[in-house]
């Protein structure tokens, strides 16, 4: 098989014995068809189909099978010719035809010919190798035999011309048909909707059948007083070539060619009242033109459809790649956003306690103070310091100190609202910003926090540890107040707590009404 990677042809799928029987039988039938339909009075056929059988079998078969196929063709030629020609004549005719098919096949294989005739390049290779080179070689040998044995009034060059054109027409018409039937439809039926027979298609086919029928059945056929010329069939062939694939086109060309050849050989005068040799020449010229036009147009449109299909597939692959790329970009973007959120959380969160860190606190505090001042709403701030934290670290180790910080954070977090901002300010210091909270309410909250710490000691390996803390509380003052002044006042209140013995809460009022308030005794 010449086309690599394609599915096996129907011919190659047959058992070897069946193939060896099928080749001579089809050749014999083609020879009889050529003699019965298109033979000149001298015996040379206008249209010679059997060589296309040999060429098709050689193209579809293996290279080592070519001699066997050639021998089978010679035997079939002798069997078909013996009633009419002598044995030497039949042998030479068989050798000429086998030589034609063999040379054509070897040239096409060397040129990497695609038997589907899918492109104009393949059609060009086929025309050069078969109707031109192969048919010329066979015609030179066959015409010499005709001139030697049955010359008559016909010259060698006339025999050469008729033989050459007959073989060329046979190859050109029947080889594409046999190849397309053997190979079948290639690839998915993506254009099946365009190949369904429409009403217009039926009318065109009916018109072609009527025209060919008139040419075959009537001598000098006329319609409404006008001569019916074979050229009227060409628009039908062109229409079918534009609508259907190579199988339909090659079948149409074959039917039309056989009909024209029959009408010419049987004196139906499709080209008018002409001498036999001139009529046969007109018929061959017409069949050649019609075949080249139909097959060329079919190959061109097939090539365009293939390119369009390749472009469509390429666009689908590109769309798929784009969708995949967009999906990956979206995934990477989501991952990046999540990473940024995690980094932001890490940058704004204390890793040990899980509370907001100092940076996050100030980011929230500036906004909260601005809102409270603008709307004249209360806001409280609380500085919290764990009592004797260094002693805990010294006595129980830094791991216990970390546990104390976590215990502190958990205890305080349980007592604040979701709108409050509780943060680790640094070391063992914590800070609380409480919107919509006055000084008295903030002081009461600090006392509850101190009570909660005392009531819930923390357990370490050495036993329970009672954690206490000092609270410095203040509230937002007039319009000139800000977060820095709040922290400063809360720090001052915290220092007073430490000076007063720790484990208590002291409130620092705004400057115009500063009033320390001791916490509840332990």
mmCIF file of C-alpha atoms in Angstrom, residues 144-513:
data_model
loop_
_atom_site.group_PDB
_atom_site.id
_atom_site.type_symbol
_atom_site.label_atom_id
_atom_site.label_comp_id
_atom_site.label_asym_id
_atom_site.label_seq_id
_atom_site.Cartn_x
_atom_site.Cartn_y
_atom_site.Cartn_z
ATOM 1 C CA UNK A 144 3.790 -1.999 -34.524
ATOM 2 C CA UNK A 145 1.967 -5.329 -34.251
ATOM 3 C CA UNK A 146 -1.191 -3.863 -35.783
ATOM 4 C CA UNK A 147 0.744 -2.394 -38.672
ATOM 5 C CA UNK A 148 2.524 -5.693 -39.263
ATOM 6 C CA UNK A 149 -0.518 -7.947 -39.224
ATOM 7 C CA UNK A 150 -3.541 -5.698 -39.915
ATOM 8 C CA UNK A 151 -2.196 -2.550 -41.492
ATOM 9 C CA UNK A 152 -4.737 -2.095 -44.245
ATOM 10 C CA UNK A 153 -5.336 1.545 -45.080
ATOM 11 C CA UNK A 154 -4.425 2.757 -41.585
ATOM 12 C CA UNK A 155 -0.861 3.980 -41.020
ATOM 13 C CA UNK A 156 1.351 3.104 -38.085
ATOM 14 C CA UNK A 157 1.027 6.581 -36.599
ATOM 15 C CA UNK A 158 -2.742 6.424 -36.833
ATOM 16 C CA UNK A 159 -2.686 3.092 -35.027
ATOM 17 C CA UNK A 160 -0.247 4.664 -32.501
ATOM 18 C CA UNK A 161 -2.535 7.605 -31.932
ATOM 19 C CA UNK A 162 -5.674 5.536 -31.501
ATOM 20 C CA UNK A 163 -3.943 2.985 -29.243
ATOM 21 C CA UNK A 164 -2.322 5.710 -27.168
ATOM 22 C CA UNK A 165 -5.551 7.607 -26.737
ATOM 23 C CA UNK A 166 -7.547 4.445 -26.038
ATOM 24 C CA UNK A 167 -5.163 3.260 -23.334
ATOM 25 C CA UNK A 168 -4.805 6.775 -21.915
ATOM 26 C CA UNK A 169 -8.576 7.152 -21.745
ATOM 27 C CA UNK A 170 -8.964 3.761 -20.128
ATOM 28 C CA UNK A 171 -6.395 4.571 -17.445
ATOM 29 C CA UNK A 172 -7.722 8.061 -16.901
ATOM 30 C CA UNK A 173 -11.367 7.038 -16.589
ATOM 31 C CA UNK A 174 -11.310 3.674 -14.855
ATOM 32 C CA UNK A 175 -8.222 3.758 -12.606
ATOM 33 C CA UNK A 176 -9.541 6.566 -10.323
ATOM 34 C CA UNK A 177 -12.905 4.775 -10.182
ATOM 35 C CA UNK A 178 -11.388 1.415 -9.220
ATOM 36 C CA UNK A 179 -9.021 3.024 -6.687
ATOM 37 C CA UNK A 180 -11.815 4.993 -5.042
ATOM 38 C CA UNK A 181 -14.041 1.919 -4.845
ATOM 39 C CA UNK A 182 -11.228 -0.206 -3.391
ATOM 40 C CA UNK A 183 -10.074 2.368 -0.868
ATOM 41 C CA UNK A 184 -13.531 3.584 0.130
ATOM 42 C CA UNK A 185 -14.194 6.828 1.963
ATOM 43 C CA UNK A 186 -11.144 7.979 3.871
ATOM 44 C CA UNK A 187 -11.531 9.500 7.302
ATOM 45 C CA UNK A 188 -14.669 10.537 9.176
ATOM 46 C CA UNK A 189 -17.784 11.529 7.282
ATOM 47 C CA UNK A 190 -17.540 15.139 8.313
ATOM 48 C CA UNK A 191 -19.174 16.458 5.179
ATOM 49 C CA UNK A 192 -21.903 13.850 4.898
ATOM 50 C CA UNK A 193 -24.623 16.476 4.860
ATOM 51 C CA UNK A 194 -23.155 18.050 1.706
ATOM 52 C CA UNK A 195 -23.093 14.650 -0.059
ATOM 53 C CA UNK A 196 -26.763 13.822 0.397
ATOM 54 C CA UNK A 197 -28.670 13.722 -2.867
ATOM 55 C CA UNK A 198 -30.823 16.812 -3.208
ATOM 56 C CA UNK A 199 -33.579 17.560 -5.682
ATOM 57 C CA UNK A 200 -31.189 19.605 -7.801
ATOM 58 C CA UNK A 201 -28.683 16.743 -7.793
ATOM 59 C CA UNK A 202 -31.365 14.363 -8.973
ATOM 60 C CA UNK A 203 -32.408 16.726 -11.767
ATOM 61 C CA UNK A 204 -28.805 17.092 -12.958
ATOM 62 C CA UNK A 205 -28.263 13.317 -12.940
ATOM 63 C CA UNK A 206 -31.552 12.793 -14.773
ATOM 64 C CA UNK A 207 -30.541 15.368 -17.399
ATOM 65 C CA UNK A 208 -27.181 13.641 -17.916
ATOM 66 C CA UNK A 209 -28.852 10.250 -18.228
ATOM 67 C CA UNK A 210 -31.337 11.614 -20.794
ATOM 68 C CA UNK A 211 -28.579 13.245 -22.842
ATOM 69 C CA UNK A 212 -26.369 10.152 -22.802
ATOM 70 C CA UNK A 213 -29.350 7.943 -23.599
ATOM 71 C CA UNK A 214 -30.202 10.044 -26.634
ATOM 72 C CA UNK A 215 -26.571 9.947 -27.815
ATOM 73 C CA UNK A 216 -26.404 6.164 -27.430
ATOM 74 C CA UNK A 217 -29.834 5.264 -28.775
ATOM 75 C CA UNK A 218 -30.354 7.784 -31.599
ATOM 76 C CA UNK A 219 -28.263 8.375 -34.676
ATOM 77 C CA UNK A 220 -27.611 12.086 -34.899
ATOM 78 C CA UNK A 221 -29.790 12.748 -31.884
ATOM 79 C CA UNK A 222 -31.813 15.954 -31.875
ATOM 80 C CA UNK A 223 -33.996 17.662 -29.315
ATOM 81 C CA UNK A 224 -36.627 20.162 -30.480
ATOM 82 C CA UNK A 225 -34.806 20.392 -33.788
ATOM 83 C CA UNK A 226 -31.398 21.016 -32.212
ATOM 84 C CA UNK A 227 -28.450 18.636 -32.405
ATOM 85 C CA UNK A 228 -27.655 16.982 -29.075
ATOM 86 C CA UNK A 229 -23.878 17.337 -28.749
ATOM 87 C CA UNK A 230 -21.740 15.486 -26.158
ATOM 88 C CA UNK A 231 -20.516 18.838 -24.875
ATOM 89 C CA UNK A 232 -23.894 19.241 -23.144
ATOM 90 C CA UNK A 233 -22.834 16.516 -20.707
ATOM 91 C CA UNK A 234 -19.837 18.503 -19.434
ATOM 92 C CA UNK A 235 -21.850 20.954 -17.245
ATOM 93 C CA UNK A 236 -23.418 17.936 -15.524
ATOM 94 C CA UNK A 237 -19.979 16.436 -14.834
ATOM 95 C CA UNK A 238 -18.704 19.776 -13.530
ATOM 96 C CA UNK A 239 -21.719 20.088 -11.244
ATOM 97 C CA UNK A 240 -21.172 16.594 -9.828
ATOM 98 C CA UNK A 241 -17.454 17.320 -9.348
ATOM 99 C CA UNK A 242 -18.337 20.405 -7.348
ATOM 100 C CA UNK A 243 -20.854 18.534 -5.210
ATOM 101 C CA UNK A 244 -19.432 15.068 -4.573
ATOM 102 C CA UNK A 245 -16.180 13.235 -3.901
ATOM 103 C CA UNK A 246 -13.881 11.377 -6.293
ATOM 104 C CA UNK A 247 -15.926 8.166 -6.257
ATOM 105 C CA UNK A 248 -19.019 9.856 -7.666
ATOM 106 C CA UNK A 249 -17.034 11.987 -10.111
ATOM 107 C CA UNK A 250 -14.962 9.078 -11.451
ATOM 108 C CA UNK A 251 -18.105 6.965 -11.817
ATOM 109 C CA UNK A 252 -19.829 9.786 -13.698
ATOM 110 C CA UNK A 253 -16.833 10.280 -15.981
ATOM 111 C CA UNK A 254 -16.636 6.523 -16.627
ATOM 112 C CA UNK A 255 -20.315 6.249 -17.507
ATOM 113 C CA UNK A 256 -20.191 9.291 -19.769
ATOM 114 C CA UNK A 257 -16.952 8.122 -21.420
ATOM 115 C CA UNK A 258 -18.264 4.635 -22.112
ATOM 116 C CA UNK A 259 -21.507 6.089 -23.501
ATOM 117 C CA UNK A 260 -19.666 8.470 -25.860
ATOM 118 C CA UNK A 261 -17.274 5.722 -26.948
ATOM 119 C CA UNK A 262 -20.187 3.343 -27.612
ATOM 120 C CA UNK A 263 -22.100 5.979 -29.580
ATOM 121 C CA UNK A 264 -19.025 6.736 -31.681
ATOM 122 C CA UNK A 265 -18.052 3.115 -32.327
ATOM 123 C CA UNK A 266 -21.613 2.123 -33.240
ATOM 124 C CA UNK A 267 -22.095 4.946 -35.719
ATOM 125 C CA UNK A 268 -24.537 7.033 -33.680
ATOM 126 C CA UNK A 269 -22.644 10.083 -34.978
ATOM 127 C CA UNK A 270 -22.530 12.038 -31.696
ATOM 128 C CA UNK A 271 -20.104 14.481 -33.322
ATOM 129 C CA UNK A 272 -21.874 14.600 -36.644
ATOM 130 C CA UNK A 273 -21.316 12.771 -39.915
ATOM 131 C CA UNK A 274 -17.562 12.203 -39.828
ATOM 132 C CA UNK A 275 -15.234 9.513 -41.139
ATOM 133 C CA UNK A 276 -14.609 6.709 -38.596
ATOM 134 C CA UNK A 277 -11.017 7.681 -37.769
ATOM 135 C CA UNK A 278 -11.945 11.348 -37.321
ATOM 136 C CA UNK A 279 -15.011 10.463 -35.246
ATOM 137 C CA UNK A 280 -12.897 8.247 -32.970
ATOM 138 C CA UNK A 281 -10.369 11.060 -32.613
ATOM 139 C CA UNK A 282 -13.137 13.520 -31.677
ATOM 140 C CA UNK A 283 -14.523 11.034 -29.164
ATOM 141 C CA UNK A 284 -11.123 10.497 -27.538
ATOM 142 C CA UNK A 285 -10.419 14.222 -27.418
ATOM 143 C CA UNK A 286 -13.824 14.847 -25.843
ATOM 144 C CA UNK A 287 -13.411 12.067 -23.282
ATOM 145 C CA UNK A 288 -9.934 13.367 -22.419
ATOM 146 C CA UNK A 289 -11.185 16.919 -21.906
ATOM 147 C CA UNK A 290 -14.185 15.806 -19.876
ATOM 148 C CA UNK A 291 -12.065 13.494 -17.695
ATOM 149 C CA UNK A 292 -9.368 16.066 -17.014
ATOM 150 C CA UNK A 293 -11.960 18.706 -16.201
ATOM 151 C CA UNK A 294 -14.026 16.484 -13.900
ATOM 152 C CA UNK A 295 -11.153 14.745 -12.116
ATOM 153 C CA UNK A 296 -9.093 17.930 -11.858
ATOM 154 C CA UNK A 297 -11.977 19.870 -10.363
ATOM 155 C CA UNK A 298 -12.732 17.005 -7.951
ATOM 156 C CA UNK A 299 -9.073 16.829 -6.880
ATOM 157 C CA UNK A 300 -8.880 20.591 -6.435
ATOM 158 C CA UNK A 301 -12.060 20.810 -4.388
ATOM 159 C CA UNK A 302 -11.014 17.741 -2.390
ATOM 160 C CA UNK A 303 -7.711 19.400 -1.634
ATOM 161 C CA UNK A 304 -9.473 22.595 -0.569
ATOM 162 C CA UNK A 305 -11.841 20.613 1.667
ATOM 163 C CA UNK A 306 -8.884 18.780 3.192
ATOM 164 C CA UNK A 307 -7.093 22.063 3.846
ATOM 165 C CA UNK A 308 -10.269 23.528 5.318
ATOM 166 C CA UNK A 309 -10.651 20.466 7.517
ATOM 167 C CA UNK A 310 -7.019 20.726 8.611
ATOM 168 C CA UNK A 311 -7.569 24.400 9.386
ATOM 169 C CA UNK A 312 -10.705 23.561 11.358
ATOM 170 C CA UNK A 313 -8.879 20.883 13.317
ATOM 171 C CA UNK A 314 -5.983 23.268 13.904
ATOM 172 C CA UNK A 315 -8.418 25.914 15.157
ATOM 173 C CA UNK A 316 -10.060 23.361 17.442
ATOM 174 C CA UNK A 317 -6.665 22.349 18.813
ATOM 175 C CA UNK A 318 -5.775 26.023 19.235
ATOM 176 C CA UNK A 319 -9.059 26.676 21.037
ATOM 177 C CA UNK A 320 -8.414 23.675 23.244
ATOM 178 C CA UNK A 321 -4.911 24.916 24.006
ATOM 179 C CA UNK A 322 -6.276 28.396 24.721
ATOM 180 C CA UNK A 323 -8.930 26.989 27.031
ATOM 181 C CA UNK A 324 -6.334 24.862 28.766
ATOM 182 C CA UNK A 325 -4.042 27.863 29.038
ATOM 183 C CA UNK A 326 -6.847 30.050 30.369
ATOM 184 C CA UNK A 327 -7.722 27.354 32.879
ATOM 185 C CA UNK A 328 -4.126 27.072 34.010
ATOM 186 C CA UNK A 329 -3.804 30.847 34.187
ATOM 187 C CA UNK A 330 -6.992 30.997 36.255
ATOM 188 C CA UNK A 331 -5.693 28.225 38.517
ATOM 189 C CA UNK A 332 -2.319 29.933 38.886
ATOM 190 C CA UNK A 333 -4.052 33.256 39.520
ATOM 191 C CA UNK A 334 -6.244 31.669 42.180
ATOM 192 C CA UNK A 335 -3.182 30.027 43.720
ATOM 193 C CA UNK A 336 -1.352 33.351 43.627
ATOM 194 C CA UNK A 337 -4.312 35.149 45.197
ATOM 195 C CA UNK A 338 -4.495 32.509 47.904
ATOM 196 C CA UNK A 339 -0.747 32.771 48.446
ATOM 197 C CA UNK A 340 -1.046 36.547 48.677
ATOM 198 C CA UNK A 341 -3.880 36.204 51.167
ATOM 199 C CA UNK A 342 -1.829 33.765 53.191
ATOM 200 C CA UNK A 343 1.161 36.093 53.061
ATOM 201 C CA UNK A 344 -1.054 38.974 54.092
ATOM 202 C CA UNK A 345 -2.448 36.933 56.958
ATOM 203 C CA UNK A 346 1.070 35.952 57.980
ATOM 204 C CA UNK A 347 2.196 39.553 57.742
ATOM 205 C CA UNK A 348 -0.750 40.710 59.868
ATOM 206 C CA UNK A 349 -0.948 37.793 62.329
ATOM 207 C CA UNK A 350 1.140 36.822 65.311
ATOM 208 C CA UNK A 351 2.268 33.273 64.561
ATOM 209 C CA UNK A 352 2.382 32.160 68.227
ATOM 210 C CA UNK A 353 -0.980 33.387 69.516
ATOM 211 C CA UNK A 354 -2.951 33.700 66.282
ATOM 212 C CA UNK A 355 -3.911 37.278 67.215
ATOM 213 C CA UNK A 356 -3.365 40.314 65.067
ATOM 214 C CA UNK A 357 0.187 41.613 65.267
ATOM 215 C CA UNK A 358 1.316 45.162 65.906
ATOM 216 C CA UNK A 359 1.165 46.128 62.218
ATOM 217 C CA UNK A 360 -2.388 44.846 61.850
ATOM 218 C CA UNK A 361 -3.411 46.621 65.042
ATOM 219 C CA UNK A 362 -2.226 50.024 63.859
ATOM 220 C CA UNK A 363 -3.843 49.496 60.434
ATOM 221 C CA UNK A 364 -7.191 48.873 62.142
ATOM 222 C CA UNK A 365 -6.696 51.478 64.886
ATOM 223 C CA UNK A 366 -6.110 54.453 62.608
ATOM 224 C CA UNK A 367 -9.315 53.701 60.700
ATOM 225 C CA UNK A 368 -11.341 53.066 63.877
ATOM 226 C CA UNK A 369 -10.140 56.299 65.544
ATOM 227 C CA UNK A 370 -10.925 58.315 62.420
ATOM 228 C CA UNK A 371 -14.465 56.889 62.225
ATOM 229 C CA UNK A 372 -15.097 57.433 65.934
ATOM 230 C CA UNK A 373 -13.930 61.076 65.764
ATOM 231 C CA UNK A 374 -15.929 61.790 62.613
ATOM 232 C CA UNK A 375 -19.165 60.395 64.032
ATOM 233 C CA UNK A 376 -18.431 61.400 67.640
ATOM 234 C CA UNK A 377 -18.702 57.830 68.861
ATOM 235 C CA UNK A 378 -16.980 56.341 71.944
ATOM 236 C CA UNK A 379 -13.864 54.218 71.606
ATOM 237 C CA UNK A 380 -11.661 52.619 74.256
ATOM 238 C CA UNK A 381 -8.116 51.288 74.236
ATOM 239 C CA UNK A 382 -6.551 48.826 76.671
ATOM 240 C CA UNK A 383 -2.859 47.965 77.168
ATOM 241 C CA UNK A 384 -2.351 44.574 78.866
ATOM 242 C CA UNK A 385 0.857 43.192 80.329
ATOM 243 C CA UNK A 386 1.380 39.720 81.831
ATOM 244 C CA UNK A 387 2.656 39.990 85.389
ATOM 245 C CA UNK A 388 6.092 38.559 86.153
ATOM 246 C CA UNK A 389 6.422 36.924 82.739
ATOM 247 C CA UNK A 390 10.214 36.775 82.971
ATOM 248 C CA UNK A 391 9.947 34.834 86.225
ATOM 249 C CA UNK A 392 7.697 32.271 84.505
ATOM 250 C CA UNK A 393 10.250 31.839 81.724
ATOM 251 C CA UNK A 394 13.083 31.505 84.241
ATOM 252 C CA UNK A 395 11.220 29.016 86.424
ATOM 253 C CA UNK A 396 9.529 26.844 83.800
ATOM 254 C CA UNK A 397 11.363 27.509 80.530
ATOM 255 C CA UNK A 398 10.534 29.359 77.370
ATOM 256 C CA UNK A 399 8.190 26.619 76.154
ATOM 257 C CA UNK A 400 6.036 27.240 79.208
ATOM 258 C CA UNK A 401 6.293 30.945 78.493
ATOM 259 C CA UNK A 402 4.926 30.362 74.995
ATOM 260 C CA UNK A 403 2.074 28.380 76.502
ATOM 261 C CA UNK A 404 1.337 31.262 78.864
ATOM 262 C CA UNK A 405 1.131 33.653 75.912
ATOM 263 C CA UNK A 406 -1.256 31.303 74.105
ATOM 264 C CA UNK A 407 -3.328 30.853 77.248
ATOM 265 C CA UNK A 408 -3.476 34.603 77.662
ATOM 266 C CA UNK A 409 -4.599 35.116 74.058
ATOM 267 C CA UNK A 410 -7.291 32.433 74.277
ATOM 268 C CA UNK A 411 -8.668 33.808 77.570
ATOM 269 C CA UNK A 412 -8.855 37.384 76.298
ATOM 270 C CA UNK A 413 -10.277 36.394 72.907
ATOM 271 C CA UNK A 414 -13.179 34.640 74.618
ATOM 272 C CA UNK A 415 -14.246 37.926 76.249
ATOM 273 C CA UNK A 416 -14.034 40.381 73.343
ATOM 274 C CA UNK A 417 -16.471 41.081 70.535
ATOM 275 C CA UNK A 418 -15.953 40.406 66.844
ATOM 276 C CA UNK A 419 -15.834 44.160 66.257
ATOM 277 C CA UNK A 420 -12.961 44.592 68.730
ATOM 278 C CA UNK A 421 -9.316 44.372 67.706
ATOM 279 C CA UNK A 422 -7.188 42.237 70.050
ATOM 280 C CA UNK A 423 -3.503 42.124 69.155
ATOM 281 C CA UNK A 424 -0.168 41.062 70.554
ATOM 282 C CA UNK A 425 1.657 44.338 70.919
ATOM 283 C CA UNK A 426 5.048 42.839 71.594
ATOM 284 C CA UNK A 427 6.658 40.396 74.028
ATOM 285 C CA UNK A 428 4.202 39.779 76.845
ATOM 286 C CA UNK A 429 2.140 42.906 76.020
ATOM 287 C CA UNK A 430 -1.286 42.860 74.415
ATOM 288 C CA UNK A 431 -3.528 45.674 73.222
ATOM 289 C CA UNK A 432 -7.293 45.887 72.768
ATOM 290 C CA UNK A 433 -9.189 48.444 70.689
ATOM 291 C CA UNK A 434 -12.913 48.476 71.465
ATOM 292 C CA UNK A 435 -15.186 50.663 69.267
ATOM 293 C CA UNK A 436 -18.527 51.844 70.703
ATOM 294 C CA UNK A 437 -17.131 51.375 74.199
ATOM 295 C CA UNK A 438 -16.830 54.043 76.878
ATOM 296 C CA UNK A 439 -14.216 54.297 79.611
ATOM 297 C CA UNK A 440 -16.374 52.679 82.289
ATOM 298 C CA UNK A 441 -17.353 49.770 80.077
ATOM 299 C CA UNK A 442 -13.724 49.230 79.059
ATOM 300 C CA UNK A 443 -12.632 49.258 82.735
ATOM 301 C CA UNK A 444 -15.323 46.697 83.585
ATOM 302 C CA UNK A 445 -14.145 44.513 80.696
ATOM 303 C CA UNK A 446 -10.559 44.710 81.975
ATOM 304 C CA UNK A 447 -11.676 43.563 85.413
ATOM 305 C CA UNK A 448 -13.583 40.615 83.885
ATOM 306 C CA UNK A 449 -10.452 39.681 81.979
ATOM 307 C CA UNK A 450 -8.378 39.778 85.158
ATOM 308 C CA UNK A 451 -10.939 37.624 86.946
ATOM 309 C CA UNK A 452 -10.990 35.112 84.097
ATOM 310 C CA UNK A 453 -7.192 34.776 84.232
ATOM 311 C CA UNK A 454 -7.191 34.191 87.968
ATOM 312 C CA UNK A 455 -10.077 31.736 87.812
ATOM 313 C CA UNK A 456 -8.486 29.595 85.093
ATOM 314 C CA UNK A 457 -4.896 28.695 85.910
ATOM 315 C CA UNK A 458 -2.707 27.122 83.253
ATOM 316 C CA UNK A 459 -1.238 23.651 83.741
ATOM 317 C CA UNK A 460 2.377 22.773 83.039
ATOM 318 C CA UNK A 461 4.441 19.713 83.934
ATOM 319 C CA UNK A 462 5.330 21.220 87.309
ATOM 320 C CA UNK A 463 1.696 21.938 88.117
ATOM 321 C CA UNK A 464 -0.789 24.793 87.766
ATOM 322 C CA UNK A 465 0.359 28.348 87.075
ATOM 323 C CA UNK A 466 -1.973 31.221 87.907
ATOM 324 C CA UNK A 467 -1.483 33.903 85.289
ATOM 325 C CA UNK A 468 -2.331 37.489 86.177
ATOM 326 C CA UNK A 469 -2.094 40.678 84.159
ATOM 327 C CA UNK A 470 -2.115 44.441 84.563
ATOM 328 C CA UNK A 471 -4.526 46.564 82.487
ATOM 329 C CA UNK A 472 -4.125 50.182 81.460
ATOM 330 C CA UNK A 473 -7.404 51.540 80.098
ATOM 331 C CA UNK A 474 -8.234 54.815 78.369
ATOM 332 C CA UNK A 475 -10.850 56.288 76.055
ATOM 333 C CA UNK A 476 -10.925 58.609 73.077
ATOM 334 C CA UNK A 477 -11.109 62.280 73.961
ATOM 335 C CA UNK A 478 -11.700 65.397 71.885
ATOM 336 C CA UNK A 479 -11.137 65.999 68.184
ATOM 337 C CA UNK A 480 -7.399 66.462 68.686
ATOM 338 C CA UNK A 481 -6.984 63.005 70.149
ATOM 339 C CA UNK A 482 -5.377 60.220 68.123
ATOM 340 C CA UNK A 483 -4.074 56.662 68.436
ATOM 341 C CA UNK A 484 -0.635 57.730 69.645
ATOM 342 C CA UNK A 485 -2.109 59.753 72.522
ATOM 343 C CA UNK A 486 -4.417 56.849 73.358
ATOM 344 C CA UNK A 487 -1.490 54.423 73.578
ATOM 345 C CA UNK A 488 0.529 56.881 75.620
ATOM 346 C CA UNK A 489 -2.275 57.342 78.158
ATOM 347 C CA UNK A 490 -2.917 53.585 78.336
ATOM 348 C CA UNK A 491 0.821 52.983 78.894
ATOM 349 C CA UNK A 492 0.849 55.522 81.707
ATOM 350 C CA UNK A 493 -2.121 53.777 83.319
ATOM 351 C CA UNK A 494 -0.320 50.445 82.907
ATOM 352 C CA UNK A 495 2.767 51.779 84.659
ATOM 353 C CA UNK A 496 0.560 52.899 87.521
ATOM 354 C CA UNK A 497 -0.848 49.352 87.734
ATOM 355 C CA UNK A 498 2.653 47.927 88.028
ATOM 356 C CA UNK A 499 3.631 50.531 90.594
ATOM 357 C CA UNK A 500 0.472 49.746 92.589
ATOM 358 C CA UNK A 501 1.310 46.055 92.818
ATOM 359 C CA UNK A 502 0.123 44.621 89.434
ATOM 360 C CA UNK A 503 -2.899 42.347 88.861
ATOM 361 C CA UNK A 504 -5.314 45.209 88.540
ATOM 362 C CA UNK A 505 -6.848 47.633 86.048
ATOM 363 C CA UNK A 506 -6.436 51.425 86.085
ATOM 364 C CA UNK A 507 -8.282 53.792 83.760
ATOM 365 C CA UNK A 508 -6.734 56.964 82.341
ATOM 366 C CA UNK A 509 -9.424 59.398 81.312
ATOM 367 C CA UNK A 510 -8.872 61.980 78.576
ATOM 368 C CA UNK A 511 -6.721 64.950 79.781
ATOM 369 C CA UNK A 512 -9.625 67.085 80.943
ATOM 370 C CA UNK A 513 -10.962 64.412 83.390
#
